[in-house]
Tab-separated table of C-alpha atoms and ligand atoms in Angstrom:
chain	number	residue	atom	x	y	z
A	1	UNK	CA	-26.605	39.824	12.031
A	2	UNK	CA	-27.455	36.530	10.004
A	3	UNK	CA	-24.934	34.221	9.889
A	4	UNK	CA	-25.118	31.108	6.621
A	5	UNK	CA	-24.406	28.056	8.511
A	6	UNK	CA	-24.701	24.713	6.616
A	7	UNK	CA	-27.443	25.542	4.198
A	8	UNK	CA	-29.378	28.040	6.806
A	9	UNK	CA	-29.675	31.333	7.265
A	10	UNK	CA	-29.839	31.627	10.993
A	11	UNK	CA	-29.093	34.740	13.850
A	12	UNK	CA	-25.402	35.124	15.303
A	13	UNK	CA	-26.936	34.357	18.483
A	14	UNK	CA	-27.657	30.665	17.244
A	15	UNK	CA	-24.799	30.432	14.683
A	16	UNK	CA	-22.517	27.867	16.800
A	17	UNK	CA	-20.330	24.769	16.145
A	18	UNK	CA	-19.716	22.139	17.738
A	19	UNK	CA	-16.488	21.421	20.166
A	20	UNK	CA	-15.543	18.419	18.164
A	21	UNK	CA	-15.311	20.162	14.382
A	22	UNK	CA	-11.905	19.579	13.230
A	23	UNK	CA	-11.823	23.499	11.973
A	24	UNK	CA	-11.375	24.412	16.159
A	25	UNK	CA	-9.939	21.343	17.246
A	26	UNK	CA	-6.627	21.530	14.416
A	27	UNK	CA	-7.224	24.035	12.258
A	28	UNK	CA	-8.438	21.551	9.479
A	29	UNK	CA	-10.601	23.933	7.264
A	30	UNK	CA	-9.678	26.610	4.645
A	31	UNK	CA	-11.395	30.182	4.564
A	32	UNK	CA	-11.507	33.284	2.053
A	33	UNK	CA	-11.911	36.629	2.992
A	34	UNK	CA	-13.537	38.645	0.355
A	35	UNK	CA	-14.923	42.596	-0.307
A	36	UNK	CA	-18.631	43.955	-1.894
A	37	UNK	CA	-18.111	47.004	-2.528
A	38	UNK	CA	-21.013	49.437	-3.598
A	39	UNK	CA	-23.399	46.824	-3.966
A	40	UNK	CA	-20.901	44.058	-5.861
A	41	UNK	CA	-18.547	41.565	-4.943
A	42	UNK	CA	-15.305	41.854	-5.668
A	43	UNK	CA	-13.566	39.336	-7.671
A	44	UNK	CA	-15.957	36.343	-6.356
A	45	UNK	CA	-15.189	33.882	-8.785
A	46	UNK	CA	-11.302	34.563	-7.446
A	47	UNK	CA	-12.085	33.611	-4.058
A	48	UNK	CA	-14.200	31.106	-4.756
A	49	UNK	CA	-12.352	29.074	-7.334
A	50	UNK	CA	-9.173	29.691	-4.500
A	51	UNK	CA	-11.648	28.615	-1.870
A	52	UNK	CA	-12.074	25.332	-3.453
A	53	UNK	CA	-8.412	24.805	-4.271
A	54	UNK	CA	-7.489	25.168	-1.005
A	55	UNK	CA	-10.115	22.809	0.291
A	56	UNK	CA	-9.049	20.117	-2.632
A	57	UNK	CA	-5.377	20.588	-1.448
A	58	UNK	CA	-6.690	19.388	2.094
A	59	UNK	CA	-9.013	16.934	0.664
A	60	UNK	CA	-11.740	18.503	1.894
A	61	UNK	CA	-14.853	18.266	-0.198
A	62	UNK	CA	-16.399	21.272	-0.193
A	63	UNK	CA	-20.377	19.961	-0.254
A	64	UNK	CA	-21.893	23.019	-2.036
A	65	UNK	CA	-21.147	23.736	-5.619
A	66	UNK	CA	-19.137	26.629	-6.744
A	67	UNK	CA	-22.700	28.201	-7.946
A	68	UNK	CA	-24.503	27.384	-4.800
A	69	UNK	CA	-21.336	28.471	-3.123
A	70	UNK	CA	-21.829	32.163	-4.974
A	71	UNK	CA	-25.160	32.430	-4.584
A	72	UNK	CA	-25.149	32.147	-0.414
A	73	UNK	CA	-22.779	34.850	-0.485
A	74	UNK	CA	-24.901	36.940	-2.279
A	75	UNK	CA	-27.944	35.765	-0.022
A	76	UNK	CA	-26.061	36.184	2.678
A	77	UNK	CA	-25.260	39.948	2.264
A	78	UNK	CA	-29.188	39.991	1.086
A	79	UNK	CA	-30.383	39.126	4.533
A	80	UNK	CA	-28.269	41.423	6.209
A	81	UNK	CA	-29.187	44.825	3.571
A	82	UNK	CA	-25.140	44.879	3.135
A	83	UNK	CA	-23.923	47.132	-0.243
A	84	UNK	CA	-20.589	47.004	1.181
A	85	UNK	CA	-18.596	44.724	3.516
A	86	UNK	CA	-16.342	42.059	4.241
A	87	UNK	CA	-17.060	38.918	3.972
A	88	UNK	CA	-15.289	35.761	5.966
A	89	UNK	CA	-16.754	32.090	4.123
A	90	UNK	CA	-15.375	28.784	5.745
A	91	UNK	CA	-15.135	24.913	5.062
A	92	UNK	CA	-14.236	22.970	7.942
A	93	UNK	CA	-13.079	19.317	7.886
A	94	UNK	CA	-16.272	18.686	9.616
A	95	UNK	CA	-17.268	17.293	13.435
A	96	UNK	CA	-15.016	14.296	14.154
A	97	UNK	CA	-13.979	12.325	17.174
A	98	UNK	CA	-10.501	13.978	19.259
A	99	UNK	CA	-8.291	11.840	16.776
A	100	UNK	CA	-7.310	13.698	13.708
A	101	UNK	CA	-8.126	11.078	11.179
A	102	UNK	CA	-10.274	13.173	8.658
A	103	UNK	CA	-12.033	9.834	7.813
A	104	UNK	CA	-14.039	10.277	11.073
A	105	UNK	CA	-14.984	13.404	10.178
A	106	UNK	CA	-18.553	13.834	8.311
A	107	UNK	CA	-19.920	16.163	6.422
A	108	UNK	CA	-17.941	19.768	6.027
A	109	UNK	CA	-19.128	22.617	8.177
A	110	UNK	CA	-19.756	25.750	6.377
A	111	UNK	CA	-20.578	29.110	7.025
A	112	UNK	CA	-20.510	32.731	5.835
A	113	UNK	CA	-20.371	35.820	7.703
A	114	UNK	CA	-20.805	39.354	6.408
A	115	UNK	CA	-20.338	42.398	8.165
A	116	UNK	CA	-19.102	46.360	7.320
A	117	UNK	CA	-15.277	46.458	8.247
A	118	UNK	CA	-14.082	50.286	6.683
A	119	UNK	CA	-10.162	50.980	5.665
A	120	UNK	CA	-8.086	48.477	7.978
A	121	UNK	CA	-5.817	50.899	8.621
A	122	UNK	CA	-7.270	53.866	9.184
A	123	UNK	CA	-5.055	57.126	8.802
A	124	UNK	CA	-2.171	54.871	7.888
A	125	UNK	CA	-3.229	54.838	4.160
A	126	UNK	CA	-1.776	58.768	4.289
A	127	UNK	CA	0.841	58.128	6.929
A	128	UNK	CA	2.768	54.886	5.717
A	129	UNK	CA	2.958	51.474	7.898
A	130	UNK	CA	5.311	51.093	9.991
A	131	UNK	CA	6.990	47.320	9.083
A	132	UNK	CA	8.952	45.127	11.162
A	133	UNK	CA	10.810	41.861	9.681
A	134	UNK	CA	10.201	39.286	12.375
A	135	UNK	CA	12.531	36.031	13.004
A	136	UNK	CA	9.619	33.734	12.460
A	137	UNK	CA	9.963	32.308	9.137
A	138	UNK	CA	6.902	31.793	6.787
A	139	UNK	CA	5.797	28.164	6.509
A	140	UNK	CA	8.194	26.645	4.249
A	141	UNK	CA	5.791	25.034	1.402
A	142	UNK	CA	7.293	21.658	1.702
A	143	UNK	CA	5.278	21.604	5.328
A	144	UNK	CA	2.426	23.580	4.676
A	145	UNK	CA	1.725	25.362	0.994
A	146	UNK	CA	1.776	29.073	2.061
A	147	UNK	CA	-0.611	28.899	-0.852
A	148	UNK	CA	-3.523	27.062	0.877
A	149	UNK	CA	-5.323	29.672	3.007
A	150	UNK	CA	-5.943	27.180	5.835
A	151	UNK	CA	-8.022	27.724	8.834
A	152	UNK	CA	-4.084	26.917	10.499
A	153	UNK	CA	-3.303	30.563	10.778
A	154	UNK	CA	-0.469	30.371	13.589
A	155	UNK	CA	2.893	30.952	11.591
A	156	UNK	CA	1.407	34.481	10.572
A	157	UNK	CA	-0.175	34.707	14.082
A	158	UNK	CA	3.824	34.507	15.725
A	159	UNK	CA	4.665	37.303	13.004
A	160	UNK	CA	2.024	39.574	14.035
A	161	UNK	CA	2.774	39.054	17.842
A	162	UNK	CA	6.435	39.961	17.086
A	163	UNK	CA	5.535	43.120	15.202
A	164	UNK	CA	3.087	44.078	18.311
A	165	UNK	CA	6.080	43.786	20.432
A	166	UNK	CA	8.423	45.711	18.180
A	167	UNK	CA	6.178	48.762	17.884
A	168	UNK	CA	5.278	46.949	13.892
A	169	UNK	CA	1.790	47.833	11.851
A	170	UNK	CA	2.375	44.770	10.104
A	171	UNK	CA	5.154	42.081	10.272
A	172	UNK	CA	6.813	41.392	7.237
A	173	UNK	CA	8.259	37.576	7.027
A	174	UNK	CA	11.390	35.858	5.177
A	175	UNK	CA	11.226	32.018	4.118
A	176	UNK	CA	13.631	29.988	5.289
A	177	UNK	CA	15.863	30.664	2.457
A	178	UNK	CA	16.318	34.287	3.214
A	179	UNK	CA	14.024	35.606	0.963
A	180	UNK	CA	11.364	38.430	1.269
A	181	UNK	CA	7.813	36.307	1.688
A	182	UNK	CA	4.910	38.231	2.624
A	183	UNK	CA	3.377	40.295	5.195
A	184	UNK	CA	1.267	38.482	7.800
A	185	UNK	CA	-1.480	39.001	6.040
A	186	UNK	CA	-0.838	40.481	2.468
A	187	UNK	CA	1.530	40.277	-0.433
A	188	UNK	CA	4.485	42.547	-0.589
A	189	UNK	CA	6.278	44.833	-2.827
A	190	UNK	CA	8.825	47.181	-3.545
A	191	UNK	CA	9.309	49.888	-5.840
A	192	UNK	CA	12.891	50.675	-7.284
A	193	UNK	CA	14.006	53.179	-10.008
A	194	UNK	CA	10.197	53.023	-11.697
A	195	UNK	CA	9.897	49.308	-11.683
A	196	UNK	CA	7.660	46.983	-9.215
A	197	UNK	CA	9.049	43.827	-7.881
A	198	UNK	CA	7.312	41.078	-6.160
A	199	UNK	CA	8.283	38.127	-4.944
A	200	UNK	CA	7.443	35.096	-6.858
A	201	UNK	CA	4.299	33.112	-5.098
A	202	UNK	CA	6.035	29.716	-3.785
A	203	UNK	CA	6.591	30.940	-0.190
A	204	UNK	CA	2.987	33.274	0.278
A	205	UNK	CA	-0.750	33.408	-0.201
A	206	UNK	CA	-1.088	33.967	-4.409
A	207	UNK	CA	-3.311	36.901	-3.129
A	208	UNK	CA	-6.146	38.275	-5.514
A	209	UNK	CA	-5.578	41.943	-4.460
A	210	UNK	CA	-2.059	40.785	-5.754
A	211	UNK	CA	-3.039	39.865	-8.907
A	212	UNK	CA	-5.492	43.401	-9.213
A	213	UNK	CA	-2.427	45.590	-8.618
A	214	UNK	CA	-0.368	44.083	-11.246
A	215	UNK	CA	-3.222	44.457	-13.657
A	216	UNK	CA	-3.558	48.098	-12.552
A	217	UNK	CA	0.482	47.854	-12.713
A	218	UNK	CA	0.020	47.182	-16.462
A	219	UNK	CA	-2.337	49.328	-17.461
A	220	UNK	CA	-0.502	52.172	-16.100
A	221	UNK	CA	2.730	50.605	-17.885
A	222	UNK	CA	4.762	50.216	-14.799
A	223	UNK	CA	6.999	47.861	-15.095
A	224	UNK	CA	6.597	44.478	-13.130
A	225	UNK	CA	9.651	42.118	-12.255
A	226	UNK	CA	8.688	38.988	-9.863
A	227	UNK	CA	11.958	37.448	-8.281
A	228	UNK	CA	13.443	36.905	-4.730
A	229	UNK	CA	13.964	39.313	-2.505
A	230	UNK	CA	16.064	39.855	0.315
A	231	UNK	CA	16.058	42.868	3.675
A	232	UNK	CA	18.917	45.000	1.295
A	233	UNK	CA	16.017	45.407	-1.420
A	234	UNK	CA	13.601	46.308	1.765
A	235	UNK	CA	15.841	49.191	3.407
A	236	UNK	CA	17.164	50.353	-0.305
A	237	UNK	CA	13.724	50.532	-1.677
A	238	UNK	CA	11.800	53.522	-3.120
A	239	UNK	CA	8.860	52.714	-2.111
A	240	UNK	CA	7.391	49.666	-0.629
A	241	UNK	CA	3.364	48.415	0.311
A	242	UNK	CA	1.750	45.616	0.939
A	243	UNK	CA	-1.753	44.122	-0.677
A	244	UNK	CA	-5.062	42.191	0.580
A	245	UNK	CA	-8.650	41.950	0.858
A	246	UNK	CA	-9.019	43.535	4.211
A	247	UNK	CA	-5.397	45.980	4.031
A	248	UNK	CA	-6.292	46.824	0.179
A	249	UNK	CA	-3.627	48.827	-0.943
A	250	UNK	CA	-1.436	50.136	2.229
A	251	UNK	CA	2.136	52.236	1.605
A	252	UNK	CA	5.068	50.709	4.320
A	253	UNK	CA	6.980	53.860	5.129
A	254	UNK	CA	9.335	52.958	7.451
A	255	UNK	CA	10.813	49.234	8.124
A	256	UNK	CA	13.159	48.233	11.615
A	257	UNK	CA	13.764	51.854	11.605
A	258	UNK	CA	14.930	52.245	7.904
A	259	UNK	CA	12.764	55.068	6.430
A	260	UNK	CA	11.996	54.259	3.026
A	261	UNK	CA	11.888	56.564	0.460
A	262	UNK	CA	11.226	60.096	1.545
A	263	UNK	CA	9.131	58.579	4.537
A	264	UNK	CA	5.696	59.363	2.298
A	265	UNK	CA	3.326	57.092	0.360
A	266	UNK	CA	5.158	57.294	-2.799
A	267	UNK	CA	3.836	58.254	-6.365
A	268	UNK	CA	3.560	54.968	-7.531
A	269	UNK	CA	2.199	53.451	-4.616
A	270	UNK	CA	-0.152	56.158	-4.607
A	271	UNK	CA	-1.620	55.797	-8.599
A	272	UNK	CA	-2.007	52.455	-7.493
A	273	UNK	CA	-3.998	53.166	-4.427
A	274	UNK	CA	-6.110	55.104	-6.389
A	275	UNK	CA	-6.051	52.544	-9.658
A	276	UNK	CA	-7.040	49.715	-7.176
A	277	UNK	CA	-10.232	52.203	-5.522
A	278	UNK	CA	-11.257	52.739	-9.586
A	279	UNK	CA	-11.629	49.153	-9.877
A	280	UNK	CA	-13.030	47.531	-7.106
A	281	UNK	CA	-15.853	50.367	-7.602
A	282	UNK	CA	-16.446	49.476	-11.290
A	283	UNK	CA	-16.683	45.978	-11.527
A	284	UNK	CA	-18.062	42.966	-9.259
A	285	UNK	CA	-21.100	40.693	-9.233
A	286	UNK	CA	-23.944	42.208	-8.345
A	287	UNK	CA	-25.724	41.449	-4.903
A	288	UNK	CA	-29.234	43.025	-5.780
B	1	PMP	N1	-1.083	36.716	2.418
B	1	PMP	C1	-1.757	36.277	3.483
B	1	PMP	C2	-1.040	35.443	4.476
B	1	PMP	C3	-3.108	36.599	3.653
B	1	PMP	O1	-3.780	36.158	4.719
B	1	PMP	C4	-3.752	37.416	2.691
B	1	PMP	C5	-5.182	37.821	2.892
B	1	PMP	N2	-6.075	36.887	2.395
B	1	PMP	C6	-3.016	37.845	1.584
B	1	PMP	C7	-1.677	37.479	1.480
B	1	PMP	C8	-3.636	38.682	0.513
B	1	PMP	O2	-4.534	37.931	-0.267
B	1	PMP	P1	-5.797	38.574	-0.944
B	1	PMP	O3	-5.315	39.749	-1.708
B	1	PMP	O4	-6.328	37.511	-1.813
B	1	PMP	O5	-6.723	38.967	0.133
């Protein structure tokens, strides 16, 4: 495996950082996990353009362009023959002293690594997730924009510990307000009498497989309502799944022991499953 680590392509073997880089020492770097599929990757300009916000949120200074930034991607799924695979890019704050003033800090580390990663969930994309609400709340935004995908991944970390424990596939958090957030790791929705609702994107990640689904929404002329949420439109719910780059599309069949629906993937969660496959295999920016 070749790893892209500050402007070199180098083996995993000799892909290391040092202790004192801010990324391990407080979680001061963002990160994007993104998909090629069939030889193209999937909404780059997305992740990149979210990569970048992220790191200008943190004042991080991201020191490649957002062209250079593309192209090591692509050279970085080159060097290791990849058509299709995940892909994990990150900006640290860079290697400072043990205080946490960024000003110490130099230069941003970056790297890129690529590597085949099938369907997350394996079987679970016919079966349904099980869900579990946890009692973790997601970061409010007035601490930490759930919208900055920070290296800082601890809130969702609690959620998915509390969903192990609970016998969960996936937690599924509230804000501190009460309303429906996100899973630990994708968006969520619900499906009730024909319509899709989401929750509005203040308290998660704005995700880009998100933003995909509600395209794929439209064109199939589902209706799309984004509003809060709370656990009565969870148990009540028709259908319900949650969206990523790494879960895709994934159906939630059964929530704290509430089964949802009929306890199957449900017909509009599945036209989506299938609208989301059509698209992520016809477009993308070509690797080769
Ligand atoms: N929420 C969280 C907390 C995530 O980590 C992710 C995965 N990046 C998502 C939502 C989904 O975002 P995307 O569809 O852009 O992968």
């Amino acid at each position: 495996m070749i790893i892209y680590l500050n402007g070199e392509f180098v083996p995993k073997e000799e892909a290391k950082v040092s202790v004192f880089d801010h990324g391990l020492l407080y979680g001061d770097g963002v990160f994007e996990g993104i998909r090629a599929y069939d030889g193209r990757v999937f909404r780059l300009e997305e992740h990149i353009d979210r990569l970048y916000d992220s790191a200008k949120t943190l004042d991080i200074q991201v020191p490649l362009t957002k062209e250079e930034f593309a192209e090591a991607i692509l050279e970085t799924l080159r060097k290791n023959n990849l058509r299709d695979a995940y892909i994990r890019p990150v900006v640290t704050r860079g290697v400072g002293d043990l205080g946490l003033d960024p000003r110490k800090c130099g230069t941003p580390t970056v790297f890129i690594v690529a590597t085949e990663w099938g369907a997350m969930y394996g079987d679970l994309y016919e079966k349904g997730l099980t869900a579990i609400t946890v009692s973790v709340r997601r970061n409010p935004a007035e601490a930490m924009p759930p919208n900055v995908k920070s290296l800082n991944y601890l809130n969702n970390i609690l959620a998915k510990i509390e969903a192990n424990y609970k016998g969960g596939d996936e937690a599924i958090f509230f804000d501190t307000r009460g309303n429906v957030a996100e899973g630990s790791g994708d968006n969520i929705f619900v499906i009730k009498n024909g319509a899709i609702i989401t929750p509005y994107t203040l308290n998660n990640l704005r995700g880009i497989t998100r933003h995909v689904v509600l395209e794929v929404a439209a064109s199939l002329g589902v209706q799309v309502n984004e509003q809060n949420l709370g656990y009565f439109d969870l148990y009540s719910a028709d259908e319900v799944f949650v969206t990523g780059t790494a879960a895709e599309v994934a159906p939630i069949t059964k929530i704290d022991g509430r089964i949802i629906g009929n306890g199957q993937p449900g017909p509009i969660t599945r036209q989506l499953m299938a609208g989301f496959t059509t698209v992520t295999r016809k477009e993308g920016t070509p690797i080769y």
